[in-house]
Short mmCIF file of C-alpha atoms and ligand atoms in Angstrom, two decimals:
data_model
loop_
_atom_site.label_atom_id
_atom_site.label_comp_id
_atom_site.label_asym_id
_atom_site.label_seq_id
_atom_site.Cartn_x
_atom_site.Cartn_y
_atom_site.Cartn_z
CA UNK A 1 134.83 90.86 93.31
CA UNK A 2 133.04 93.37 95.70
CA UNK A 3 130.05 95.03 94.40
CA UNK A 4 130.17 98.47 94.83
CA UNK A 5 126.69 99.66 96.19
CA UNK A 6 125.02 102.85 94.99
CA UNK A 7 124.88 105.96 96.60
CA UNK A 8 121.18 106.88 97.85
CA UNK A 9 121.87 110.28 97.46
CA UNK A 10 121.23 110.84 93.64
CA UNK A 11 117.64 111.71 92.59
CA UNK A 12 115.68 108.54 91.13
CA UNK A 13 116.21 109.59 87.81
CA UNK A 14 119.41 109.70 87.95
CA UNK A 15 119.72 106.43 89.88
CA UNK A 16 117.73 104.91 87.15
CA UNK A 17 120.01 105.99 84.02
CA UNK A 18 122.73 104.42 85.78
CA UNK A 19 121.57 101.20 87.61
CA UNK A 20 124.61 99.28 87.32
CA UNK A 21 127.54 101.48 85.88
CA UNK A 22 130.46 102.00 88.20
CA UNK A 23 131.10 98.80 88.55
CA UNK A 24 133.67 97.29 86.57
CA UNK A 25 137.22 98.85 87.33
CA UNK A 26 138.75 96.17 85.20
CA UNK A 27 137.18 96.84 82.03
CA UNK A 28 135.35 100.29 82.46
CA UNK A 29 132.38 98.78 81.11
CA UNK A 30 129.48 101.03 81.29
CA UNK A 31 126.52 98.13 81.23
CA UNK A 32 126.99 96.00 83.77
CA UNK A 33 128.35 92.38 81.90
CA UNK A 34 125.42 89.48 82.27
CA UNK A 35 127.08 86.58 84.27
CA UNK A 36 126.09 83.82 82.46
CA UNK A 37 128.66 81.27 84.74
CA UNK A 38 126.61 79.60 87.06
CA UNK A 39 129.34 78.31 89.49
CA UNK A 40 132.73 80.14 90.78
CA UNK A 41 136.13 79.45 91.68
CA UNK A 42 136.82 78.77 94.86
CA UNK A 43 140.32 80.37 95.94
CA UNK A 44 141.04 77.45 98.14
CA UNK A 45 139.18 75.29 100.76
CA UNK A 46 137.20 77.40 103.20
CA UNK A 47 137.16 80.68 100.79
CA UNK A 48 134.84 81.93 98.32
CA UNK A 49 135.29 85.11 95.89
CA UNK A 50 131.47 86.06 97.65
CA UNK A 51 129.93 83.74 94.00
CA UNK A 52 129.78 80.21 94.63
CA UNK A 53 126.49 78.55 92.91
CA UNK A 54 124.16 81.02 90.20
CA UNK A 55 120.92 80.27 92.22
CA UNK A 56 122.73 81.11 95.36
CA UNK A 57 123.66 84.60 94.33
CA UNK A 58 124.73 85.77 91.00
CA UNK A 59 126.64 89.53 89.67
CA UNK A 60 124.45 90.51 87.18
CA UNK A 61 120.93 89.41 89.62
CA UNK A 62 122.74 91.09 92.82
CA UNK A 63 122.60 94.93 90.47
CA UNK A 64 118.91 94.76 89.96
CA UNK A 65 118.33 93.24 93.00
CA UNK A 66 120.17 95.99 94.66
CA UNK A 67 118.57 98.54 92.44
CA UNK A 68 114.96 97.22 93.28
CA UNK A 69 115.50 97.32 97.27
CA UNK A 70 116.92 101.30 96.75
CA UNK A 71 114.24 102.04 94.64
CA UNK A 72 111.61 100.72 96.92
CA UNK A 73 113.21 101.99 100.00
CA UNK A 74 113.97 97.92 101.34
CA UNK A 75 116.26 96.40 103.24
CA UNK A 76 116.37 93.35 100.41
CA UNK A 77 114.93 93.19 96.80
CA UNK A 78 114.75 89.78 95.20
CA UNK A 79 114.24 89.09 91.71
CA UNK A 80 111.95 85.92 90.56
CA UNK A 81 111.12 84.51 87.45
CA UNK A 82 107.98 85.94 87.13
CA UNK A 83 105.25 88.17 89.34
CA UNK A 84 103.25 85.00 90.03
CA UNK A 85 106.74 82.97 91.84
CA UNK A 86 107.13 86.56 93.76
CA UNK A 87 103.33 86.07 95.16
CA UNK A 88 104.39 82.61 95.67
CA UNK A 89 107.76 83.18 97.90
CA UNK A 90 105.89 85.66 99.84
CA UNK A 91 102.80 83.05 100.54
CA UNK A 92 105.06 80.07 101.21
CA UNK A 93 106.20 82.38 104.29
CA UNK A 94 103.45 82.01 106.47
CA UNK A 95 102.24 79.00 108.36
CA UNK A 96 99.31 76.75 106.92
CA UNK A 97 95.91 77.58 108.51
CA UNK A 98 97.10 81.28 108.56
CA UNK A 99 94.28 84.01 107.44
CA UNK A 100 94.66 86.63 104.59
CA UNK A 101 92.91 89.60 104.17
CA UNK A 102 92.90 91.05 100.53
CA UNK A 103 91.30 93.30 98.17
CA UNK A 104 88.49 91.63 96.22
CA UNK A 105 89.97 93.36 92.60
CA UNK A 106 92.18 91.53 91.96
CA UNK A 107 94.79 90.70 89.18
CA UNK A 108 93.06 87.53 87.97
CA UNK A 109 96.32 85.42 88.35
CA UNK A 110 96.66 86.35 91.98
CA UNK A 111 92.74 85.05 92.83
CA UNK A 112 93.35 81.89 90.93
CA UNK A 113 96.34 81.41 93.26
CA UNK A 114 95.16 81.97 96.43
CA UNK A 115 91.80 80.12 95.12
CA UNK A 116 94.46 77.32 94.50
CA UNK A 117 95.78 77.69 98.49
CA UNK A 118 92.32 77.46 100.01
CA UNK A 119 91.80 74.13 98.12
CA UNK A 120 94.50 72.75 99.44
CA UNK A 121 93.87 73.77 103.28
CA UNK A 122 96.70 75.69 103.11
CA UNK A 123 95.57 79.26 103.79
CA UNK A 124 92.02 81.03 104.24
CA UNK A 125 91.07 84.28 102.41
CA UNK A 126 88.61 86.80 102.91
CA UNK A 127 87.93 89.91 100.57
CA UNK A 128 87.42 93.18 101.17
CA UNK A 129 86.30 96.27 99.15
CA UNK A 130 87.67 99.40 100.66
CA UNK A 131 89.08 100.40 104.02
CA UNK A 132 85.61 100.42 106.02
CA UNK A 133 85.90 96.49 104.92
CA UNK A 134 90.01 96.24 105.64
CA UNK A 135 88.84 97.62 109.61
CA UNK A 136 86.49 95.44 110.15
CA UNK A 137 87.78 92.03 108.94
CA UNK A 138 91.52 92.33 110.32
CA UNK A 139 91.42 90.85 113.30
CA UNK A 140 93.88 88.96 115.74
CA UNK A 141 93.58 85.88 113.54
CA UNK A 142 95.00 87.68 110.33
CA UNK A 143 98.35 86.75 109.53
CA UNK A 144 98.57 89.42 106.47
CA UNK A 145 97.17 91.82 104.22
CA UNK A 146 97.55 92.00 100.72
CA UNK A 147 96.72 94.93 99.03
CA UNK A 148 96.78 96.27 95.29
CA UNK A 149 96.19 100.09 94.70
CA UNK A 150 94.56 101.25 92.73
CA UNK A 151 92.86 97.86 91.95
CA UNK A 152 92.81 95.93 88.87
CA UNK A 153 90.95 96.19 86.78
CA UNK A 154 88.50 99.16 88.17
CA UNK A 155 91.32 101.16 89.67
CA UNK A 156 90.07 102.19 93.30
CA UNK A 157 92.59 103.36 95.33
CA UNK A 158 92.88 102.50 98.48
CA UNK A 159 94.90 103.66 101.68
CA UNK A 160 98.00 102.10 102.61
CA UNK A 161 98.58 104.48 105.19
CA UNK A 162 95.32 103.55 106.53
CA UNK A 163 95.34 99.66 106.58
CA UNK A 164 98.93 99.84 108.06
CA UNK A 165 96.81 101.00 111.06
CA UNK A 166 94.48 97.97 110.92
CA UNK A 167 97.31 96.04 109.94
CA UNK A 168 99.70 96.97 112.94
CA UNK A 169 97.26 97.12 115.28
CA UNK A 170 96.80 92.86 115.11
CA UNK A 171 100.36 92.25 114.19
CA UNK A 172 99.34 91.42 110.77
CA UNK A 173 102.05 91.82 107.62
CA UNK A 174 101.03 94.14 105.23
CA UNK A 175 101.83 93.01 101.23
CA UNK A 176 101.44 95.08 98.58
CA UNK A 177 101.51 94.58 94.92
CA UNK A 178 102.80 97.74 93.72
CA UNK A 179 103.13 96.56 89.60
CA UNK A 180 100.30 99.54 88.29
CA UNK A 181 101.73 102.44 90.30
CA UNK A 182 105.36 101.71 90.72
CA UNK A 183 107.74 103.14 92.94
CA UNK A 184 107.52 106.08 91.17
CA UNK A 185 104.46 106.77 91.83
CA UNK A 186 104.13 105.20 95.41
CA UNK A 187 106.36 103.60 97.45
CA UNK A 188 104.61 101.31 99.93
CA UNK A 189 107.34 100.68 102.14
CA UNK A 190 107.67 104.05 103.43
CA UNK A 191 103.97 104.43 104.20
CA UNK A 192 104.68 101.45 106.28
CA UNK A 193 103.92 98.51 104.80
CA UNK A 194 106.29 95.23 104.89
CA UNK A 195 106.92 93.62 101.53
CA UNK A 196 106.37 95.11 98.43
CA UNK A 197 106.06 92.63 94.82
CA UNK A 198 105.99 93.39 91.40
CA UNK A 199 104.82 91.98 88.35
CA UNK A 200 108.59 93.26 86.51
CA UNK A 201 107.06 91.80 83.48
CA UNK A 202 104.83 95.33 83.23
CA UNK A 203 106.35 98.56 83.92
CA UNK A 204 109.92 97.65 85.36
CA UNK A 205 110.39 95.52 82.49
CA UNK A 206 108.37 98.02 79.96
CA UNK A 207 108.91 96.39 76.92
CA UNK A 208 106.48 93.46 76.59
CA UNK A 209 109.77 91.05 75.91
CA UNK A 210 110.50 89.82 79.79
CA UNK A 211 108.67 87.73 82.69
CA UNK A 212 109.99 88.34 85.47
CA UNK A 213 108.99 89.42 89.20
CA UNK A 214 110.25 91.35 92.44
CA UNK A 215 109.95 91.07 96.10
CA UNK A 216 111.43 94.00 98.07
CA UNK A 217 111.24 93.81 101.95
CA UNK A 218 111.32 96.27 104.52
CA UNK A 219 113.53 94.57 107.18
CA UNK A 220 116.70 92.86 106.45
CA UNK A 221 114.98 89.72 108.83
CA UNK A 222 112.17 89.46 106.50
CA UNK A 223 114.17 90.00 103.57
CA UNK A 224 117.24 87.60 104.32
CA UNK A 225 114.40 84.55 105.45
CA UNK A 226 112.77 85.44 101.63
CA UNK A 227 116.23 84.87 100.14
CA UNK A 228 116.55 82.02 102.10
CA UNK A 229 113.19 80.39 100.71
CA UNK A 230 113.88 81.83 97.17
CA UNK A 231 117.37 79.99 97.13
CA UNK A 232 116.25 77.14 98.52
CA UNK A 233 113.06 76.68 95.78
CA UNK A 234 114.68 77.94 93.07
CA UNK A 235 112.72 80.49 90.92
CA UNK A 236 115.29 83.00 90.25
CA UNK A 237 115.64 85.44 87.23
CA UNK A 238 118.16 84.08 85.00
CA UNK A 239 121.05 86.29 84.38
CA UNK A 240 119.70 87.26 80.81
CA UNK A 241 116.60 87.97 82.21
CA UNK A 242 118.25 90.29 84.90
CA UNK A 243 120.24 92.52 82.44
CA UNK A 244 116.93 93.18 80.44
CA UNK A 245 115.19 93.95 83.57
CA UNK A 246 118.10 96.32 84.37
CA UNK A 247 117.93 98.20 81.04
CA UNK A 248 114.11 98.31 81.12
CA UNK A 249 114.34 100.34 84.30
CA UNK A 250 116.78 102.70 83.34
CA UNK A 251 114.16 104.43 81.23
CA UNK A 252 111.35 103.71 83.57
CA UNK A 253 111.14 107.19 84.69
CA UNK A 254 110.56 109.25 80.91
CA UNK A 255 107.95 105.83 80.27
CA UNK A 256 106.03 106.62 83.24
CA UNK A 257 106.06 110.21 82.48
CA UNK A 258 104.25 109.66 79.11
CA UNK A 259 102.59 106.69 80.06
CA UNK A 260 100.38 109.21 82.59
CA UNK A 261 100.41 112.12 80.46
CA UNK A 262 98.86 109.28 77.45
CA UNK A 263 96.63 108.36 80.12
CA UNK A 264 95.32 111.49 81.12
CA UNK A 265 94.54 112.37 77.22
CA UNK A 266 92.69 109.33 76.65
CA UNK A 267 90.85 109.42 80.15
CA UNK A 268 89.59 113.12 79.31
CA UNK A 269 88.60 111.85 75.42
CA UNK A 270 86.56 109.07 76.73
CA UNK A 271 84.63 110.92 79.03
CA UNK A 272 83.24 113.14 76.62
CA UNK A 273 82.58 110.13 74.11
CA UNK A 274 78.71 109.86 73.62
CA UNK A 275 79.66 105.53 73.56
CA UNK A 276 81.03 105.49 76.93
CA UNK A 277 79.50 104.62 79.92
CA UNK A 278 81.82 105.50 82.91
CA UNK A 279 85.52 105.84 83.19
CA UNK A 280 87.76 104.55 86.03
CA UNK A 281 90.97 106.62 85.89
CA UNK A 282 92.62 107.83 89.44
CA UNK A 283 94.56 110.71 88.01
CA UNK A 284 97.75 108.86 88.30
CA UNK A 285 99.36 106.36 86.51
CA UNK A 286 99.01 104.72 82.95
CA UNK A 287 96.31 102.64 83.70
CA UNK A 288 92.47 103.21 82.69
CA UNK A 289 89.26 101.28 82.39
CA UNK A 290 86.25 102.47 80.66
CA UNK A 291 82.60 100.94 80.54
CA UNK A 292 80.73 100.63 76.62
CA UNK A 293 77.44 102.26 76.25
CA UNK A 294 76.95 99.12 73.58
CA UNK A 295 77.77 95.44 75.05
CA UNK A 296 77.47 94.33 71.83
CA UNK A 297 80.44 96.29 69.85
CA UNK A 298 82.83 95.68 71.77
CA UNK A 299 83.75 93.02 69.15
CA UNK A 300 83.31 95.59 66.32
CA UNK A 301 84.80 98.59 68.20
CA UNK A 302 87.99 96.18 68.86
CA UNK A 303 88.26 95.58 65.65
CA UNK A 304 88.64 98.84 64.13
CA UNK A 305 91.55 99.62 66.39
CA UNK A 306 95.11 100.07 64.71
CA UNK A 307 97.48 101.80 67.22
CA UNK A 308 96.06 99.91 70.49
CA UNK A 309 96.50 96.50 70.05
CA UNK A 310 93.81 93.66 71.90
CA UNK A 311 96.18 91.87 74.33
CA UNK A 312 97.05 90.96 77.52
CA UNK A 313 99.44 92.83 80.02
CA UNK A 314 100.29 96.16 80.29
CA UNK A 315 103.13 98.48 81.06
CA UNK A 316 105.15 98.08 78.09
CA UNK A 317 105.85 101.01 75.78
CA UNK A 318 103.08 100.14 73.38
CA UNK A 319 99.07 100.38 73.71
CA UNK A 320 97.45 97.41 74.71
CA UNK A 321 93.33 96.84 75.55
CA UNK A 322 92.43 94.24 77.51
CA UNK A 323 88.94 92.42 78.06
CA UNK A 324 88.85 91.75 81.59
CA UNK A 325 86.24 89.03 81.36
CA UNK A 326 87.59 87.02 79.01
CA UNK A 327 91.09 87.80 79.69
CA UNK A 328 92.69 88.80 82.99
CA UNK A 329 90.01 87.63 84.80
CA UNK A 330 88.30 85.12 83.62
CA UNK A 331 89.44 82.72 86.51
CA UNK A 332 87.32 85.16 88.67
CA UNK A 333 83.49 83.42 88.87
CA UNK A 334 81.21 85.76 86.92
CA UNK A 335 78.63 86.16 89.61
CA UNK A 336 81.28 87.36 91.62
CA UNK A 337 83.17 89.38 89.20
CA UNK A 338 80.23 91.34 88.15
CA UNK A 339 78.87 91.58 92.07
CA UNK A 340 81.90 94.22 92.18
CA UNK A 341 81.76 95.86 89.21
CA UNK A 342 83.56 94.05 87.16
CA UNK A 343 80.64 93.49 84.48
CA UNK A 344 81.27 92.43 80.67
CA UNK A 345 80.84 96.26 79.17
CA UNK A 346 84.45 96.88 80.51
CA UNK A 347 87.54 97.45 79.02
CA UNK A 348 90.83 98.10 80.41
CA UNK A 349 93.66 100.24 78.67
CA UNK A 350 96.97 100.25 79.40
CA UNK A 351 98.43 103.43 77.20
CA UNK A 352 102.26 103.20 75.86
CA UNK A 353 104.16 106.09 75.02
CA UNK A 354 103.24 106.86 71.41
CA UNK A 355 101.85 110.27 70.79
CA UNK A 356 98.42 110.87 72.31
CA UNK A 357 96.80 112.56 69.43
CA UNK A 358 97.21 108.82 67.60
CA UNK A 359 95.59 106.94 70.48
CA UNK A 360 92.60 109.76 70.72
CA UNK A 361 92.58 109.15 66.56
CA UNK A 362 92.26 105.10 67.17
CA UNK A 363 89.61 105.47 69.46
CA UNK A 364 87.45 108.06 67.78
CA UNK A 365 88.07 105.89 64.47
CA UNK A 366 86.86 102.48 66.62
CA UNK A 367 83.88 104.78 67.79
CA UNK A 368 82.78 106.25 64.30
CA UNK A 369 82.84 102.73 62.72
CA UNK A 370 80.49 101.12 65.22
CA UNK A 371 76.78 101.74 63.53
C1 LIG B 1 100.77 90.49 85.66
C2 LIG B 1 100.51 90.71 87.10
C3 LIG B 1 100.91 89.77 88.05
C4 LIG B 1 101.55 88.45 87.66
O1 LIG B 1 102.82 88.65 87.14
P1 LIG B 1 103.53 87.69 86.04
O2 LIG B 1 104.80 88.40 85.77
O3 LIG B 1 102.61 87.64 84.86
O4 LIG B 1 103.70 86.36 86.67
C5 LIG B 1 100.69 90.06 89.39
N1 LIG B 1 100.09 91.20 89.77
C6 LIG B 1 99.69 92.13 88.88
C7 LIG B 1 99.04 93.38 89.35
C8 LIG B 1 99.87 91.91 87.52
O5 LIG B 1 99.46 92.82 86.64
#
């Protein structure tokens, strides 16, 4: 069975609403069927239908895949069993003693990792802040950059544009964990960079019921050795896991429209909220943090809350408020974490798509009840 590929001629949105249709001449089916076989006929010896073993390459895996290399502008997209085994195919690609240059704010589970790597002599990290600190520390020695924009959790944004200059300019590869903006909202492939990952679990996904992750790659080279390495280790999204993935992102464009406008709301109400400190919102995006006047009621204040609920993640089509410091990024050492910011007033919101007027209400409530 040949997959038919889709036209990159269509605007996103309409890409989206359709990942997958077209597909199935024999039945007409508009979803594309999940392949749940995990080894094919062969014809006869020396011939294969295209399908021969599920971890290999499987029907229902090769639609999102395809749909997460067009949406990304890559040569290859990959789908993995979660965002952490995406960081980990594109970290087992580089030779040990290699040197990485990241940002210092971090998703938690990413530090831990490559905290995890330097143990074992496998790789060396250094941290960086902004661009003036991306300059000076990639050198000839720097096998790669990894970057997330805006940053997690105090959402600084950096410039891709400008660290594929550093980058290029030593012949480092430039990574970027795109899982807050999206390729929506910025697609880090076309402002050079090499390999892009996701967390799917978050806003791909968008429903809070899937784990899964993404690697897209710029050049087919790159891309085909990932596949390589991802076939040979094994941590593939499982065919049931695919088709979710696939019908979370045919909506991701209307969630990431209300996910910003939500944002937006909420950034502008807690600015002018006598209990907050400081705000950290870009402008873009559904992702905000916020700093408490009050240490102390943060207990109380998330408490009181109804709509948002006090949970990990984010990206999924309900409210969520995280506590960094306990939560996301605990793994972080807290002289560290709070060297950069990352201090124990802060909270981090990740607004769904429910109307704004009832997150605003929530928060005002939480706020009134603290005395
Ligand atoms: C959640 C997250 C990850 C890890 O992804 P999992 O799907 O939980 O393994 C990586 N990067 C960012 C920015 C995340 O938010």
């Amino acid at each position: 069975m040949e997959q038919e590929f889709y036209s990159k001629n269509v605007q996103t949105d309409t890409f989206l609403a359709q990942i997958g249709n077209h597909q199935n001449p024999v039945t007409g089916s508009i979803n594309t069927p999940i392949y749940f076989s995990t080894t094919y006929e062969h014809p006869t010896l020396g011939e294969s239908t295209g399908y021969d073993y599920t971890r290999t390459k499987n029907p229902t895996r090769e639609v999102v895949e395809n749909a997460l290399a067009v949406l990304e502008n890559g040569a290859i997209g990959l789908a993995t069993s979660s965002g952490m085994s995406a960081i980990q195919l594109v970290f087992s690609q580089f030779p040990v003693g290699s040197q990485i240059v990241a940002s210092r704010d971090l998703y938690g589970g990413s530090y831990r990792y490559f905290k995890e790597l330097e143990k074992q002599n496998i790789y060396q990290f250094i941290y960086v802040d902004d661009e003036v600190g991306f300059e000076k520390e990639i050198t000839d020695n720097t096998a790669a950059v990894f970057i997330e924009t805006p940053t997690n959790p105090l959402m600084r944004e950096v410039s891709i544009e400008k660290i594929v200059v550093f980058a290029k300019k030593h012949n480092a590869k430039v990574i970027v964990d795109n899982t807050f903006y999206t390729p929506l909202i910025q697609r880090p492939l076309d402002l050079g960079a090499d390999i892009v990952i996701h967390s799917a679990t978050k806003y791909l996904g968008g429903h809070n019921d899937l784990l899964a992750g993404a690697v897209i790659a710029k050049s087919k080279e790159v891309g085909e050795q990932l596949g390589y390495t991802l076939n040979t280790t094994g941590a593939v999204l499982s065919p049931f896991d695919c088709w979710l993935l696939i019908r979370g992102m045919k909506t991701l464009s209307l969630r990431m429209e209300r996910h910003e406008k939500n944002a937006q709301a909420v950034a502008t109400f807690l600015t002018s909220d006598p209990n907050v400190k400081e705000v950290f919102y870009p402008g873009r995006g559904g992702m905000l943090s916020f700093k408490i006047k009050n240490e102390g009621s943060i207990k109380e204040f998330l408490r009181h809350l109804s709509i948002f609920t006090f949970a990990e993640s984010l990206g999924g089509v309900e409210s969520l408020i995280t506590y960094p410091t306990t939560q996301t990024h605990a793994d972080i050492p807290k002289e560290l974490r709070e060297s950069y910011g990352l201090t124990p007033d802060l909270l981090r919101i990740s607004t769904g798509i429910e109307a704004s007027e009832d997150l605003i209400g929530d928060l005002k409530f939480a706020f009134e009840s603290l005395n």
